[in-house]
Coordinates of C-alpha atoms in Angstrom, one line a residue:
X1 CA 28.9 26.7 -13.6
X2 CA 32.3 24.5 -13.4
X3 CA 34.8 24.8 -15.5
X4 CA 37.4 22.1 -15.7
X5 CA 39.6 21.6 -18.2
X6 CA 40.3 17.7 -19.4
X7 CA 43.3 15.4 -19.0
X8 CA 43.0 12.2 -21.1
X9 CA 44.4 9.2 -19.4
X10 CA 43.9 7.0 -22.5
X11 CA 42.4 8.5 -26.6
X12 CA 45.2 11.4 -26.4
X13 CA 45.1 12.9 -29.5
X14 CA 44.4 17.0 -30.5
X15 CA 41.2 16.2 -31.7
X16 CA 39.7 15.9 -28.0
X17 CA 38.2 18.2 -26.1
X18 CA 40.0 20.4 -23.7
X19 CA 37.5 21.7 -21.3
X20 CA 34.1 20.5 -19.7
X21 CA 31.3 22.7 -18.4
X22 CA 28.6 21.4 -15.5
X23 CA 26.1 22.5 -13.9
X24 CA 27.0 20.5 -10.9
X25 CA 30.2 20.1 -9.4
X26 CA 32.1 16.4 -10.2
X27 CA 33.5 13.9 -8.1
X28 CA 35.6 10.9 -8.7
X29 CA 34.0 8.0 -10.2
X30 CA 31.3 10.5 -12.0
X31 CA 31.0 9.7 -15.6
X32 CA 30.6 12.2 -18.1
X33 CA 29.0 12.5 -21.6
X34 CA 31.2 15.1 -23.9
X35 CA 29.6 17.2 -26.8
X36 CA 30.7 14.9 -29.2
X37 CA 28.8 12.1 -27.8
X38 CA 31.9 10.0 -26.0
X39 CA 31.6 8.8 -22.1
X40 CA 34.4 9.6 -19.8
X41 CA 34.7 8.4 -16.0
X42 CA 36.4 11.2 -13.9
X43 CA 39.2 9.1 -12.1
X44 CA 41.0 12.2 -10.5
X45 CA 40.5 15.7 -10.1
X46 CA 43.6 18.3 -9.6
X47 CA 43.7 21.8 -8.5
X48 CA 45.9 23.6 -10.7
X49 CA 46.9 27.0 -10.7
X50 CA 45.4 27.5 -14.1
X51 CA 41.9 26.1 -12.6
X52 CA 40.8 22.3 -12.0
X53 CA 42.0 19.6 -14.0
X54 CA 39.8 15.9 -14.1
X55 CA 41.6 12.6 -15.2
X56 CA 39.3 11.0 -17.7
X57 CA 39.3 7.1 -18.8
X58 CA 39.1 5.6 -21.8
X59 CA 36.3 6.8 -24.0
X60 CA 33.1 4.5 -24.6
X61 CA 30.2 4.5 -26.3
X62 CA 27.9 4.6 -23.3
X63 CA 28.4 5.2 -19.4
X64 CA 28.4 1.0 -18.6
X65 CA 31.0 0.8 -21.6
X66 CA 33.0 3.9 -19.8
X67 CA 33.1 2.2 -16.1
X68 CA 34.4 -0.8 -17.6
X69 CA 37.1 0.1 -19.6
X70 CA 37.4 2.5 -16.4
X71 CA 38.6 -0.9 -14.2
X72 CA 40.1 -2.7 -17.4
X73 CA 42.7 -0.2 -17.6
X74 CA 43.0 0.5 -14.2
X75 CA 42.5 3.8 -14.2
X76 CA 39.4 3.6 -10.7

């Protein structure tokens, strides 16, 4: 299992999530679905001393929605 915990590029409120759980390990440009339903693309992902930290985009309603607002904002 990999833990990361969640940087929000864009929706940064304290209502978000702070970690993600796979069963895989993520790469960049991987888009992610979080408990509460939101889509996330994984733009970066940081070793930290504290564990690994992903940069998520924008959040969408479903993974095409995510990878667009993913390039809109520049953020892949």
């Amino acid at each position: 299992m990999f833990e990361y915990r969640i940087h929000y590029l864009a929706d940064c409120d304290d209502a978000n999530w702070k970690k993600y759980s796979s069963e895989v390990q993520l790469n960049v440009g991987d888009i992610i679905e979080l408990a509460c339903g939101l889509h996330h693309v994984v733009c970066a992902i940081k070793p930290q001393k504290t564990g690994i930290r992903i940069d998520v985009s924008k959040s969408a309603q479903d993974p095409e929605e995510a990878l667009l607002l993913a390039q809109q904002y520049e953020h892949i």
